[in-house]
PDB file of C-alpha atoms in Angstrom:
ATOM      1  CA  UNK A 299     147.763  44.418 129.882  1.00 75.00           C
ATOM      2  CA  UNK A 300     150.693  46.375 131.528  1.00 84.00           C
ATOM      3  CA  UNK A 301     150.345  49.882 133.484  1.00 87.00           C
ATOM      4  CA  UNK A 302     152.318  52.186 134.530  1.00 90.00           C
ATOM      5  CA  UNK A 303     150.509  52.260 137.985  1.00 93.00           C
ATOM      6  CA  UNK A 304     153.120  50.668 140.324  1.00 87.00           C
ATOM      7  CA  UNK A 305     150.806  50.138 143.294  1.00 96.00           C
ATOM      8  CA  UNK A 306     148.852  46.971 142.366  1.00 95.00           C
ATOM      9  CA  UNK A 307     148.094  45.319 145.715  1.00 95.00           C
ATOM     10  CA  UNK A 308     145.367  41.995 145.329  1.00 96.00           C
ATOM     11  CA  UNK A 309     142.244  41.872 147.665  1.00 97.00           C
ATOM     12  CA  UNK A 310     138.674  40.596 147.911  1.00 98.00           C
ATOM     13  CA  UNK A 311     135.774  42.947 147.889  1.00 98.00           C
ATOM     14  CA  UNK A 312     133.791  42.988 151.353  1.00 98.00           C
ATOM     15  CA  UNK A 313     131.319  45.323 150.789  1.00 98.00           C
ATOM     16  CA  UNK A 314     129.564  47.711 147.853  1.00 98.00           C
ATOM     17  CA  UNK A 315     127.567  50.522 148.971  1.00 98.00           C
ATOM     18  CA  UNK A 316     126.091  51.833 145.858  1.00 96.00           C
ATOM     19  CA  UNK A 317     124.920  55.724 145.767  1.00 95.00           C
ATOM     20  CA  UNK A 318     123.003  57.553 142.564  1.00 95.00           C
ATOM     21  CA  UNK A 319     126.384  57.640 140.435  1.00 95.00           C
ATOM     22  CA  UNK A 320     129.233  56.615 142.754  1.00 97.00           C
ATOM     23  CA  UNK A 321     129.763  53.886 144.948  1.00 98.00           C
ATOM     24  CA  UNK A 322     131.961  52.945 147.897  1.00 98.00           C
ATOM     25  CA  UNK A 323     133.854  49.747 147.443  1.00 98.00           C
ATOM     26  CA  UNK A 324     135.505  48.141 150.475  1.00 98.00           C
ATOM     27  CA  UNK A 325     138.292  45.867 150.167  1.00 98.00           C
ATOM     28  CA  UNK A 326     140.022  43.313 152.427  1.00 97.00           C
ATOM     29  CA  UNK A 327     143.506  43.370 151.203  1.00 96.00           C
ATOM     30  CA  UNK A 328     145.563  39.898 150.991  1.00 95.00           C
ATOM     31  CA  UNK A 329     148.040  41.404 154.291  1.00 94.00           C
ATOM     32  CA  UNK A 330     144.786  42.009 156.099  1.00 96.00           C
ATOM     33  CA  UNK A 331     144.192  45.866 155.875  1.00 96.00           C
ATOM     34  CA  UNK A 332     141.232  47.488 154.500  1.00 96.00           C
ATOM     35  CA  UNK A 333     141.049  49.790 152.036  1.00 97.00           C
ATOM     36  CA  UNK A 334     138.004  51.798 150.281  1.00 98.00           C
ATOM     37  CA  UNK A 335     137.347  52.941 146.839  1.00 98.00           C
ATOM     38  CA  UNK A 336     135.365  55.310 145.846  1.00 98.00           C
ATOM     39  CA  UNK A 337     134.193  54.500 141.747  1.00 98.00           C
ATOM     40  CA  UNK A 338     131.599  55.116 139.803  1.00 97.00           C
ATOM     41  CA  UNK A 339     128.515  52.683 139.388  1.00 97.00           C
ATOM     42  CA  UNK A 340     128.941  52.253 136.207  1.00 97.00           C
ATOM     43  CA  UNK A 341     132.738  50.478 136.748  1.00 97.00           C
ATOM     44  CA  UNK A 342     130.939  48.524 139.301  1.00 98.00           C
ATOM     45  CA  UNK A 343     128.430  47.158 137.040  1.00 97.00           C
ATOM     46  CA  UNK A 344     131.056  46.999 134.620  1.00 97.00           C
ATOM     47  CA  UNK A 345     133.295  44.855 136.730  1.00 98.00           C
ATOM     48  CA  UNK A 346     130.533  43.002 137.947  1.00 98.00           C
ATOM     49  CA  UNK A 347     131.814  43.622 141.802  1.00 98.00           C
ATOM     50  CA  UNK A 348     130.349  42.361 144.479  1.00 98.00           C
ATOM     51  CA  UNK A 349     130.963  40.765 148.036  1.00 98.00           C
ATOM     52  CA  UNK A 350     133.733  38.050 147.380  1.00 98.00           C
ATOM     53  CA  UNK A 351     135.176  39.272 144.442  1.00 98.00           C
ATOM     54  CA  UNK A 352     139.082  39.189 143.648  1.00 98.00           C
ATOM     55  CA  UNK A 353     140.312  42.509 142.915  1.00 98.00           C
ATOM     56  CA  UNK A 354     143.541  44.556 142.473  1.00 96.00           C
ATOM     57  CA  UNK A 355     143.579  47.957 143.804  1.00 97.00           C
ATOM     58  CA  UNK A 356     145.348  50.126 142.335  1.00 97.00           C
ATOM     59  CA  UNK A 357     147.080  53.787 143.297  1.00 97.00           C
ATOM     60  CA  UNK A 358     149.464  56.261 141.684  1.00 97.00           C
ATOM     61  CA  UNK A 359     152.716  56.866 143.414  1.00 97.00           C
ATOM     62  CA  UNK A 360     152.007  60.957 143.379  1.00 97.00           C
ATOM     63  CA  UNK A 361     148.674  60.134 145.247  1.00 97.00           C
ATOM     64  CA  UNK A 362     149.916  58.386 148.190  1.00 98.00           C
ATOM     65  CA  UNK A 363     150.857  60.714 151.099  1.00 98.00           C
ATOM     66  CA  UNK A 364     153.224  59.274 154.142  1.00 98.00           C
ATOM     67  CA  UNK A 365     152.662  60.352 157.747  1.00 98.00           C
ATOM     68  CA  UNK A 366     154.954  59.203 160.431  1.00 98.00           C
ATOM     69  CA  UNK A 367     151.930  57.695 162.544  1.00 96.00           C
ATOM     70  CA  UNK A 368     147.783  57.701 162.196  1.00 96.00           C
ATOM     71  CA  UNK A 369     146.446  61.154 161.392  1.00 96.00           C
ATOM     72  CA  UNK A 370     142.947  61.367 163.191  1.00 96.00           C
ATOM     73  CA  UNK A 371     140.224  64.175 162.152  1.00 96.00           C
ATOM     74  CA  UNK A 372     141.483  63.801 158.320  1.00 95.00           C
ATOM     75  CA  UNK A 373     138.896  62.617 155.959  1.00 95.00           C
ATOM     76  CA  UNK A 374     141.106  60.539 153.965  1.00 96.00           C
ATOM     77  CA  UNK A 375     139.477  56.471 154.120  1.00 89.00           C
ATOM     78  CA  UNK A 376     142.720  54.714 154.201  1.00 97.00           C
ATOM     79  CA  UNK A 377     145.718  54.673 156.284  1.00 97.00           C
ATOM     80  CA  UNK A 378     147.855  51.883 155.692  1.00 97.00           C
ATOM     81  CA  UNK A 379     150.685  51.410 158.634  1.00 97.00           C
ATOM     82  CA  UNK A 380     154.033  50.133 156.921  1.00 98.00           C
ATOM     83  CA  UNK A 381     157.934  50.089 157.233  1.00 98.00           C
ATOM     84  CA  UNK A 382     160.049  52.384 154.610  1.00 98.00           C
ATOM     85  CA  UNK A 383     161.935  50.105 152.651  1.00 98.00           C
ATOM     86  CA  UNK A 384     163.986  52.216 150.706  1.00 98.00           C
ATOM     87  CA  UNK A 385     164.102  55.752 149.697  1.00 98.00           C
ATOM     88  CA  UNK A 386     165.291  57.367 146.250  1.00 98.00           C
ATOM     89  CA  UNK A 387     166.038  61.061 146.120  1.00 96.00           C
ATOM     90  CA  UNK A 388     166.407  63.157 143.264  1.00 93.00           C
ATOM     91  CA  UNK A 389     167.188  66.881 142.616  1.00 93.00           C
ATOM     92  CA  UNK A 390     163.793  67.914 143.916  1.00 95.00           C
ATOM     93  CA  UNK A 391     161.687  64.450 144.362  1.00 97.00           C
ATOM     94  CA  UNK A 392     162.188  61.234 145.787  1.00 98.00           C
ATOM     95  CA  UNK A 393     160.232  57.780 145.642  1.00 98.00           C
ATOM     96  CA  UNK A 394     159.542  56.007 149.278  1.00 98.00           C
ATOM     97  CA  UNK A 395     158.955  52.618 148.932  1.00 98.00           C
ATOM     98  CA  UNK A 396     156.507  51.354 151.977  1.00 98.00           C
ATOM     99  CA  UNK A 397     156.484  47.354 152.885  1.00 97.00           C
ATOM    100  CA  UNK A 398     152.592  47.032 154.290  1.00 97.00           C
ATOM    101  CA  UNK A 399     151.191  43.870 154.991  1.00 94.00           C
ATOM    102  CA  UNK A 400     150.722  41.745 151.804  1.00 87.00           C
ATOM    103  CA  UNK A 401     152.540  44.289 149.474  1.00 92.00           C
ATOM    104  CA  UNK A 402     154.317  47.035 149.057  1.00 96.00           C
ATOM    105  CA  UNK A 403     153.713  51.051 148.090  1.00 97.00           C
ATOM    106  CA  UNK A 404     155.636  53.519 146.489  1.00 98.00           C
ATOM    107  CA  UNK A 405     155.099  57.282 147.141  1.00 98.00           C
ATOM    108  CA  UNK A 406     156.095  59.875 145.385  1.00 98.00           C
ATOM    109  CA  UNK A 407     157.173  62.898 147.658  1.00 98.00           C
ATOM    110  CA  UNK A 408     159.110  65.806 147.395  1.00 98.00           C
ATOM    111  CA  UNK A 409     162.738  65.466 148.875  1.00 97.00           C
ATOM    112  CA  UNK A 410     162.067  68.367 151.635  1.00 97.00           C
ATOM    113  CA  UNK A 411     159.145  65.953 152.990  1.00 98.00           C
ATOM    114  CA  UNK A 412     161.522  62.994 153.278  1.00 98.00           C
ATOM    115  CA  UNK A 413     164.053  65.252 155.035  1.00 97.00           C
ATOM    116  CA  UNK A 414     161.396  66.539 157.318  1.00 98.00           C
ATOM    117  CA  UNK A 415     160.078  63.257 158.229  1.00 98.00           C
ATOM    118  CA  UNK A 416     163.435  61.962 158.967  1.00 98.00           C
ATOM    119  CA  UNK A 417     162.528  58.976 156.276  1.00 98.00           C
ATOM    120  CA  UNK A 418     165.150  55.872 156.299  1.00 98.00           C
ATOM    121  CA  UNK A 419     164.645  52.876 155.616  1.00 98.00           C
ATOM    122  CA  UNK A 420     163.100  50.943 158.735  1.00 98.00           C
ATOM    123  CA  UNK A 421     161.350  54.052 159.748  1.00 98.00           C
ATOM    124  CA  UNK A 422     157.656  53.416 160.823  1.00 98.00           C
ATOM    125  CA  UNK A 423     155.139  55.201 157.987  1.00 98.00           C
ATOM    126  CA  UNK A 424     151.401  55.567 157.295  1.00 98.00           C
ATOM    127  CA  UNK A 425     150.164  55.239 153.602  1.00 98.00           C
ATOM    128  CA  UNK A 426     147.371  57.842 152.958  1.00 98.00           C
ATOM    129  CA  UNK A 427     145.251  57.499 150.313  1.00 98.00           C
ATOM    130  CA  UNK A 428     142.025  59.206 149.259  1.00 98.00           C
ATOM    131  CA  UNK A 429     139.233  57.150 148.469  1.00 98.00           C
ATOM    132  CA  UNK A 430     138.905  58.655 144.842  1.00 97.00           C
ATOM    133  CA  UNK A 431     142.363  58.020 144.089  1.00 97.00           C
ATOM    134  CA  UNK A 432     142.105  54.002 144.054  1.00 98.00           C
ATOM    135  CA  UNK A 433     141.227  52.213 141.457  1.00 97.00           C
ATOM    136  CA  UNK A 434     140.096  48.462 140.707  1.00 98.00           C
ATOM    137  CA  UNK A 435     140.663  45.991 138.485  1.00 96.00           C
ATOM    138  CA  UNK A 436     139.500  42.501 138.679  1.00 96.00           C
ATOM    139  CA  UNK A 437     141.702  39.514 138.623  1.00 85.00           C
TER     140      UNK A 437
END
């Protein structure tokens, strides 16, 4: 199956903690980070995850926000520190691509944000992504 979803990035699951309908997914990417999903039960039953299990998580490019360091007090799960390695710009967007350990990102931002954040290639950038924005697939 291809998707259109750019940000595939393989890991192992750590830890499910399961709730009425959702669950919380933890996963140990290949580079070392960790990352948590937030899916429903049902997907996890589905996918028959549990501790140990190969995964891909998966992100949009529109739902992965860059900071230019850690962002404490923010309820976002994941903050994954990476290196720009290239940037795109269009008329009113641009795509960020983000080397992280074991893989790389792409984020699509406006072109005002990359201008803001002074964004180059070799600048230092944290990956934010919401919980409920990542998806799994196993492998």
């Amino acid at each position: 199956m291809s998707l259109s979803i750019r940000n595939q990035i393989p890991g192992t699951v750590t830890a499910v903690t399961s709730g009425e309908v959702m669950a919380t997914v933890k996963v140990r990417l290949d580079g070392g980070q960790d990352l948590t999903a937030a899916i429903t039960l049902e997907a996890v039953k589905e996918l028959g995850l549990a501790e140990g299990s190969a995964v891909r998580a998966m992100m949009k490019s529109t739902e992965v926000a860059l900071a230019t360091g850690r962002v404490d007090g923010l309820s976002i799960r994941n903050q994954l520190p990476g290196t720009v390695s290239d940037v795109a710009t269009g008329g009113a967007m641009a795509t960020v691509k983000v080397s992280v350990d074991g893989g790389e990102l792409t984020a699509a931002i406006t072109k005002d944000a990359v201008a803001d954040l002074g964004l180059v290639t070799g600048s230092p950038v944290v990956a934010l992504i919401k919980s409920t924005e990542v998806s799994l697939a196993t492998v």
